[in-house]
Structure formats: structure tokens, C-alpha cells
Coordinates of C-alpha atoms in Angstrom, one line a residue:
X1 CA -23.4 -6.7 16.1
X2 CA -22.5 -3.7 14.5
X3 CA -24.8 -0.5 14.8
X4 CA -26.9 0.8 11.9
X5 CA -26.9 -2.6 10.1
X6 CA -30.5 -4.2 9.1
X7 CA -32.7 -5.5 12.0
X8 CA -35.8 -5.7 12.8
X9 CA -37.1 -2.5 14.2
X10 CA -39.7 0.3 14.1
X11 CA -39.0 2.6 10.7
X12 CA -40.0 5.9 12.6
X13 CA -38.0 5.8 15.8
X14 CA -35.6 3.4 15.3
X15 CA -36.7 1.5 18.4
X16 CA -35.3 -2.3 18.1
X17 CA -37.9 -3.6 20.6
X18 CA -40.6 -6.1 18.7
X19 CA -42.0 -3.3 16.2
X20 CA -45.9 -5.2 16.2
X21 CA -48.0 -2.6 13.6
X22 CA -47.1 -3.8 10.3
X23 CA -47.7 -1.6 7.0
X24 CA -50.9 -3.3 5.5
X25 CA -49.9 -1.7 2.1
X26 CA -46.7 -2.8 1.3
X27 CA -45.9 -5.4 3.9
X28 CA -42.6 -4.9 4.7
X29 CA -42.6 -1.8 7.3
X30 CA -43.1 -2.2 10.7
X31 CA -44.0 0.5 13.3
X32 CA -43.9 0.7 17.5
X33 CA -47.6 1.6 17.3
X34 CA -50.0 2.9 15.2
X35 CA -49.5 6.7 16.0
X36 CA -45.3 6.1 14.5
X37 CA -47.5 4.3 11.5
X38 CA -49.3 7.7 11.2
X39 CA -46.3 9.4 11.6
X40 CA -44.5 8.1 9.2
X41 CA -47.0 8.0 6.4
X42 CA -46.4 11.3 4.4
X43 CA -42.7 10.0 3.7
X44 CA -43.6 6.0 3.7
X45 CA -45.9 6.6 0.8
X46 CA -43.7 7.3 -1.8
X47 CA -42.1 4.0 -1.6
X48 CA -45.1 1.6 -0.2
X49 CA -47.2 2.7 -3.2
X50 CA -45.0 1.5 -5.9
X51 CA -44.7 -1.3 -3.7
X52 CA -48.2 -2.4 -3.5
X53 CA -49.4 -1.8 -7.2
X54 CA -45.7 -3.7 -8.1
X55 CA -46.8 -7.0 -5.7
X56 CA -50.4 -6.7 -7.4
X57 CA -48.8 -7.5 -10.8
X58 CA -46.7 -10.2 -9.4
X59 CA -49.7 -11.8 -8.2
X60 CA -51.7 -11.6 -11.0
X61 CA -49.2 -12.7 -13.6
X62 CA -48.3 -15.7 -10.6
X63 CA -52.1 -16.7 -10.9
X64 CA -52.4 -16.3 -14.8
X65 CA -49.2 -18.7 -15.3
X66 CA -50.2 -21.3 -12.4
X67 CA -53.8 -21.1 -14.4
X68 CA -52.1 -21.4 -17.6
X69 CA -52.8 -24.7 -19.8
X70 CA -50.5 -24.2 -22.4
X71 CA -50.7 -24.1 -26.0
X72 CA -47.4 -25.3 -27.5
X73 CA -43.7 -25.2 -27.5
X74 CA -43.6 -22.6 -26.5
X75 CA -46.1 -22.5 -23.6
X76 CA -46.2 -26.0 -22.0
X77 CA -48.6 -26.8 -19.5
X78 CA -48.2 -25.7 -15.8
X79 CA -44.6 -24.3 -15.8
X80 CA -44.5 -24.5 -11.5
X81 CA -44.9 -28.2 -11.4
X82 CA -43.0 -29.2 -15.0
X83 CA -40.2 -27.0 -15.8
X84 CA -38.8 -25.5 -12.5
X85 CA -35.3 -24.5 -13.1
X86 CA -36.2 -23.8 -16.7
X87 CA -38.2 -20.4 -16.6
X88 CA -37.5 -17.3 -19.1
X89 CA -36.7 -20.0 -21.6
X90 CA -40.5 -20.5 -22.0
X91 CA -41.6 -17.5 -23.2
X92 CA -45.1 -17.6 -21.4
X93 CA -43.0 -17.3 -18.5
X94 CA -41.1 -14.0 -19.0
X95 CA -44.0 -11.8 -17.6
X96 CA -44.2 -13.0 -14.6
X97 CA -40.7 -13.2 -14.4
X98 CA -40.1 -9.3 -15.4
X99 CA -43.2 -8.7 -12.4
X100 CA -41.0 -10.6 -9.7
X101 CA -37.6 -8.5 -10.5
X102 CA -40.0 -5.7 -10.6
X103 CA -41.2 -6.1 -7.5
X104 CA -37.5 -7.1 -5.9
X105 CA -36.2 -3.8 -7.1
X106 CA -38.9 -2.0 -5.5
X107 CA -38.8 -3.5 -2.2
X108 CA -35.4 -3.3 -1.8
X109 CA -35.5 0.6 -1.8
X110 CA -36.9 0.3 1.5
X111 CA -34.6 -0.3 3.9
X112 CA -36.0 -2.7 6.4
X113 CA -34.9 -5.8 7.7
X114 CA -38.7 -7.4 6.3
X115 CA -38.0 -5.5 2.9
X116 CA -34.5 -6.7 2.5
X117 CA -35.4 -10.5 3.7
X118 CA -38.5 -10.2 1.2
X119 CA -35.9 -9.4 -1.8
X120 CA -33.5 -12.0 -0.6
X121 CA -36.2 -14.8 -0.8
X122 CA -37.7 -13.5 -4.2
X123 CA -33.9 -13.9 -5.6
X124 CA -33.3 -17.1 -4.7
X125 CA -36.8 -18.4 -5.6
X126 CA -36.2 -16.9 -8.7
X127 CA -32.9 -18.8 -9.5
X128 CA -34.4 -21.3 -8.2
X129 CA -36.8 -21.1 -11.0
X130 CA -34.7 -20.0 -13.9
X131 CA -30.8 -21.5 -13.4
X132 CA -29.8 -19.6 -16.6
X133 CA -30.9 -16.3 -14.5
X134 CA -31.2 -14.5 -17.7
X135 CA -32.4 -10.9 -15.5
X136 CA -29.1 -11.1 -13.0
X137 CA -30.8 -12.2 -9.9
X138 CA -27.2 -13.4 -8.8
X139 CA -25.9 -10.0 -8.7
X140 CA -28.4 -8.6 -6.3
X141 CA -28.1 -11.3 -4.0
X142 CA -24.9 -10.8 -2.0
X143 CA -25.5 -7.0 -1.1
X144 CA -28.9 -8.7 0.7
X145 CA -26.8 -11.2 2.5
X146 CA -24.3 -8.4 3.9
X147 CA -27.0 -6.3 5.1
X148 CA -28.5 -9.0 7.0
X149 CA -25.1 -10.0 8.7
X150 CA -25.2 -13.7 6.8
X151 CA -21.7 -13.3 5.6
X152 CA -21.3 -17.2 5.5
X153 CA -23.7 -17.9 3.1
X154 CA -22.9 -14.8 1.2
X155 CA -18.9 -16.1 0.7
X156 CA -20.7 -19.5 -0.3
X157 CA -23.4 -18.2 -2.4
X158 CA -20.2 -16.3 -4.2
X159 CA -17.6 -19.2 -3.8
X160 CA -20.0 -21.4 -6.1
X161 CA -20.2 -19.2 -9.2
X162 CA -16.5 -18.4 -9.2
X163 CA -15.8 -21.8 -9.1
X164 CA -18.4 -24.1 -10.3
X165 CA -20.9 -21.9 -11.5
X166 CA -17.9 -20.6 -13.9
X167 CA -16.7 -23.9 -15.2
X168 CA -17.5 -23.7 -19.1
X169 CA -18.7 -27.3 -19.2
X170 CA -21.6 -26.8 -16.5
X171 CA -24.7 -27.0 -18.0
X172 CA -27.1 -24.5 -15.9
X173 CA -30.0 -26.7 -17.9
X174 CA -29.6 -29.9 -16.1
X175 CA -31.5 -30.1 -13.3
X176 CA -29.4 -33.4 -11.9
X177 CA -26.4 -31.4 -11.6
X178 CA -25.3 -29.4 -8.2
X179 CA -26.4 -26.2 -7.9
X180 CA -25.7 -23.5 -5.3
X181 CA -24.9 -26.3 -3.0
X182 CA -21.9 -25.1 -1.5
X183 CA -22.0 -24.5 2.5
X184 CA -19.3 -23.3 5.3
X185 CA -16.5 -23.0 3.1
X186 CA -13.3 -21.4 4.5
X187 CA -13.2 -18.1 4.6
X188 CA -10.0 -17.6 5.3
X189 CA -8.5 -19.6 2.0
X190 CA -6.9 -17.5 -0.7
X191 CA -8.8 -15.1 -2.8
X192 CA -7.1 -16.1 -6.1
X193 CA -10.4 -17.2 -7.9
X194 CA -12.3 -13.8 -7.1
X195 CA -9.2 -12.0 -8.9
X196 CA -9.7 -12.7 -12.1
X197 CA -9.9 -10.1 -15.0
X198 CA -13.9 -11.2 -15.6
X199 CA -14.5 -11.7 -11.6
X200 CA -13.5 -9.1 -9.7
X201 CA -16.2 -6.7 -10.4
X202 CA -18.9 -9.1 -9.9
X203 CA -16.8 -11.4 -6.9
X204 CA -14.3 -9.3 -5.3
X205 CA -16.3 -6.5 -3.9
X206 CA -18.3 -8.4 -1.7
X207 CA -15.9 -10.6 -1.0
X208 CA -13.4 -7.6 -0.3
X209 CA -15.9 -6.5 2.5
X210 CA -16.4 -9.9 4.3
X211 CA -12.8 -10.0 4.5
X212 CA -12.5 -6.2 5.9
X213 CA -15.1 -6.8 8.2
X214 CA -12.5 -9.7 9.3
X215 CA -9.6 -8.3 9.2
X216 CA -11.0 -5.2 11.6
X217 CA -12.8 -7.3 14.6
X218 CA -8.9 -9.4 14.5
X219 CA -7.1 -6.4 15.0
X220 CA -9.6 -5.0 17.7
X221 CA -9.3 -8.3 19.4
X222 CA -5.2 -8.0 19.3
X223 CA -5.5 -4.6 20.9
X224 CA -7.9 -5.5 24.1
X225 CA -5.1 -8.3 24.1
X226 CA -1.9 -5.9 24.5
X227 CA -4.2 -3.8 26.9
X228 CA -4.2 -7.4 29.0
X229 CA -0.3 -8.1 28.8
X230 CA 0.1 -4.3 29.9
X231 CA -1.0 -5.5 33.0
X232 CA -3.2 -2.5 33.5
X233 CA -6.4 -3.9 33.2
X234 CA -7.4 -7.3 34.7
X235 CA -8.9 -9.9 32.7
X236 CA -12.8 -9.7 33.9
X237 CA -12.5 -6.0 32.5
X238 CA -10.7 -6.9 29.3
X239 CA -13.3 -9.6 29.0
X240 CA -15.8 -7.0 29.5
X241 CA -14.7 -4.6 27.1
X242 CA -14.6 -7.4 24.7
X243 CA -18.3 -8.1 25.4
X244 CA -19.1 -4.4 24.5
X245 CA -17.1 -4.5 21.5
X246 CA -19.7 -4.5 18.2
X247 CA -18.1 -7.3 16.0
X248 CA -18.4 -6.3 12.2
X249 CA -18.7 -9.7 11.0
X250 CA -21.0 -12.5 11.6
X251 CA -18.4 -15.3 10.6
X252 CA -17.4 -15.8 14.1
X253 CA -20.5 -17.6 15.6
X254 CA -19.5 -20.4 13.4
X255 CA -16.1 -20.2 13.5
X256 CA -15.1 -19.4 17.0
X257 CA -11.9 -21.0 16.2
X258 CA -10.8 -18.0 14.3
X259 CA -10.7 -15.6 17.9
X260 CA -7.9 -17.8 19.5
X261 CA -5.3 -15.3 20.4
X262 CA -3.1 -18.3 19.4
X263 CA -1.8 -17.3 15.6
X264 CA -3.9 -14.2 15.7
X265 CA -0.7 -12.2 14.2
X266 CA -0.7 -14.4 11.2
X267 CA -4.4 -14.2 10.6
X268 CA -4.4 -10.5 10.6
X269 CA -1.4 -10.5 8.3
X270 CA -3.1 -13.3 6.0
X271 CA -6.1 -11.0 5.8
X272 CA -4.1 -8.2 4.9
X273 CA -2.5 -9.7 1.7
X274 CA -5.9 -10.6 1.1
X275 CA -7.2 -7.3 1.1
X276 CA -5.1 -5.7 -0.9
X277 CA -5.0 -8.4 -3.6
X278 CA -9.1 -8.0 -3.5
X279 CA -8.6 -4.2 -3.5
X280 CA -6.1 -4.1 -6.8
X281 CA -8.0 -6.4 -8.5
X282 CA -10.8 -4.8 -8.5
X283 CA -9.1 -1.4 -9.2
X284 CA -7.5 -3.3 -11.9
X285 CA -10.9 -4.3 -13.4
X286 CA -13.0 -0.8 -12.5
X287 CA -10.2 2.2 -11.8
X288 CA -13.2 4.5 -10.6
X289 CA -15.1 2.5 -8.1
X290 CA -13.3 2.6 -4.8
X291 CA -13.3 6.5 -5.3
X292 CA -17.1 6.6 -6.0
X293 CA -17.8 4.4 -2.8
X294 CA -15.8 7.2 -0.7
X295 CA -17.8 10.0 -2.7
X296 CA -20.1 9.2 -5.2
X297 CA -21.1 12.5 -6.3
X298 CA -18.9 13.6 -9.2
X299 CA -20.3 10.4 -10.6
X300 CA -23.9 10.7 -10.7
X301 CA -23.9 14.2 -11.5
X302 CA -25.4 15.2 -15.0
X303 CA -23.6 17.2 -17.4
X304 CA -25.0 20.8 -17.8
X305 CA -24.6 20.7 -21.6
X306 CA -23.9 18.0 -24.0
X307 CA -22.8 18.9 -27.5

């Protein structure tokens, strides 16, 4: 596992073992013990606050809908049990909709493995309950599946809308057809369909990192391999350094197949092209953003004067 990614663990110290005090407030904190709770509070609040009073209006506009009997049209009856998959097209459901984004934005400023699993599940619920995803719940979701190492379901959550979800004959208001239904696809297939002039903002970034992460454990693995045919280390310690190493990406535990040291050369090199067709594809479509991921400070600085 690489370090400094999203687990579980106490938000003072750090600690990874089982963090048991949980915030009450905003649910998605966890602490060591109560004195790290305390601790942690003067600079906790400014995020659990927003938190709560945002979950508060989730619930409340949940319970209003669920509670709501309708009164045409344009506000059928109970929206949760008869039109799933249909929401923000019935206009008595865009409150509550607005309240769950809401609340997804503000949870996700914390970064906690609770906070970013919460957001996760809101965004899928929520296109769950609205196809059309007219507030761009789709577009949130594969930063939450990197940061919990799900790389797998994040190249298949991703795969499905530059494929099928792109096709102009779907019809995202059919319920009977397919949807998000993609699983274990190979990651290792060309990258062709995230390249396109519309796609490679939205597609190729994420997709450009799952593929780095790739490409990087591959060519640590080839080097603890030429350390073994140097003949200066045995293989126990070679297998030992291996053990130690912190893999980047969580694609291996499904496919092991992908370690062999057989064809590793050609991987790497596949991986390669890959990367650099993401990386000038998505140059192609936003010049600016690989230079504001190294340094993103000339761009969010304000102007002094405007004239």
C-alpha cells in the first residue's frame, strides 16, 4: 500500500491502529481516544460544523419527499418507491437532490477514509437515483475511488461512460437498459476511447494515473529483478525487499498475472505508449493542467486590479 493514501486512522496522530472515538457531530472523523478528540477540536470545527447543519438538511428534505403525496405531474406520489432512476426530472425532487450534493461536497473536504467512503456512496446512490445525473455526480466519483485504492472499479466506472454511457442512442431514461454494469475490464487494453477531443478532460486524467501507478510498481519490480540476476543478493532477500516495497496500485490483487517477470519488458513498454498518449491528449484538450497539478499557484491567484 502506498503511504499517505486514505485509510482508516486517527485524524490527530495519524495512528492506523482501530481509531474507536468517533466525531458525534459530523460522523465521519475518528480519533485514538477522547483526549486526540479534544485535541483536535479547535481545527475539526471548521469543517464538522458545515458538515452537520449540511446532513441536517439532507435529512429533512429526505423525510419531506419520502412523506410527500404528490399533487400532479409534476410531483407524483412517493418518488423512492415509483420513479428511481428518474429524479431531478420531477421537480419536487430537486431540493433534496441540491441537499445531497451539498452535503457530498462538504464531506469530502475532510480527508478521512469515513468522509471519503461517505461521498463515494452518496454519488452513487445519487446516480442511482437520477441516471440523467443532471448535478455531475459522475465527475466526482473517480477521484473517491483513487483515494481509496479501488482502481478496478474506478477504470470500470470510467470505461462505461466512454463507451456505452457515450453512445448517442442510449437512453439514460430507460430503466431496462444496462447501466454502470461493467466489472474487471482489462486494464491493460488501449486507451484510444479516453483520447478523444470531448473525453480526455473528463476520462483521461484518472485514467492517466491508474496507468502511472502501473507503469511505476512494473518498473520497480524489473529492478529488484536485475538486482537478482546480478547475483548479489539471493532470492529470500529479493523476495524480501519485494515484500517491503509499497505498491502504488491496487490492480494487482486481482490481477496477479500482470507481476510475471515473464513479458514484463513489454508491459512496461505498452504502459509507456499509453502514458504518453493519455498525457498529450489531455494536454491537447487543457494545455494548462499538467503545469497546475505540479504548481497550482499562479492559477488560483487573484488579480490585484482588474480594469
Amino acid at each position: 500500500m502506498v503511504e499517505n493514501v486514505i485509510v482508516l486512522r486517527c485524524s490527530l496522530c495519524k495512528s492506523e491502529n482501530p481509531p474507536d472515538n468517533r466525531c458525534s457531530s459530523c460522523k465521519v472523523a475518528r480519533y485514538c481516544n477522547k483526549e486526540h478528540q479534544a485535541s483536535d477540536w479547535a481545527a475539526h470545527k471548521t469543517v464538522c460544523t458545515p458538515i452537520k447543519r449540511a446532513r441536517a438538511k439532507l435529512e429533512k428534505e429526505e423525510l419531506k419527499l419520502r412523506n410527500d403525496a404528490g399533487n400532479g405531474i409534476f410531483s407524483p406520489p412517493y418518488t423512492f418507491e415509483n420513479k428511481v432512476g428518474h429524479f431531478w426530472g420531477i421537480l419536487s425532487t430537486r431540493d433534496y437532490m441540491r441537499a445531497r450534493i451539498d452535503y457530498v461536497i462538504k464531506v469530502l473536504r475532510l480527508d478521512t477514509y469515513d468522509a471519503v467512503s461517505t461521498g463515494l456512496e452518496c454519488l452513487r446512490d445519487m446516480l442511482h437515483l437520477c441516471r440523467s445525473d443532471n448535478l455531475g455526480a459522475r465527475d466526482m466519483i473517480p477521484g473517491c475511488y483513487l483515494r481509496l485504492e479501488q482502481d478496478q472499479k474506478c477504470y470500470d466506472f470510467i470505461k462505461w461512460y466512454a463507451t456505452e454511457g457515450s453512445r448517442g442512442d442510449y437512453s439514460y431514461g430507460n430503466m431496462n437498459l444496462p447501466f454502470l454494469n461493467l466489472e474487471n475490464e482489462d486494464v491493460m487494453e488501449g486507451v484510444a476511447v479516453f483520447c478523444g477531443e470531448w473525453k480526455a478532460a473528463d476520462y483521461g486524467i484518472p485514467i492517466t494515473l491508474i496507468k502511472v501507478r502501473m507503469l511505476l510498481d512494473l518498473r520497480d519490480l524489473r529492478a529488484s529483478s536485475a538486482l537478482l540476476e546480478t547475483g548479489k543478493l539471493n532470492f529470500d532477500t529479493i523476495q524480501h525487499l519485494r515484500a517491503r516495497l509499497h505498491s502504488r496500485s491496487s490492480i494487482w490483487s486481482a490481477r496477479p498475472d500482470l507481476l510475471s517477470i515473464e513479458g514484463l519488458d513489454e508491459r512496461i513498454k505498452m504502459l509507456e505508449d499509453q502514458t504518453e498518449q493519455l498525457f498529450k491528449a489531455v494536454w491537447k484538450a487543457n494545455e494548462y493542467f499538467w503545469e497546475a497539478i505540479l504548481d497550482p499557484r499562479p492559477f488560483s491567484e487573484i488579480p490585484s486590479t482588474y480594469s
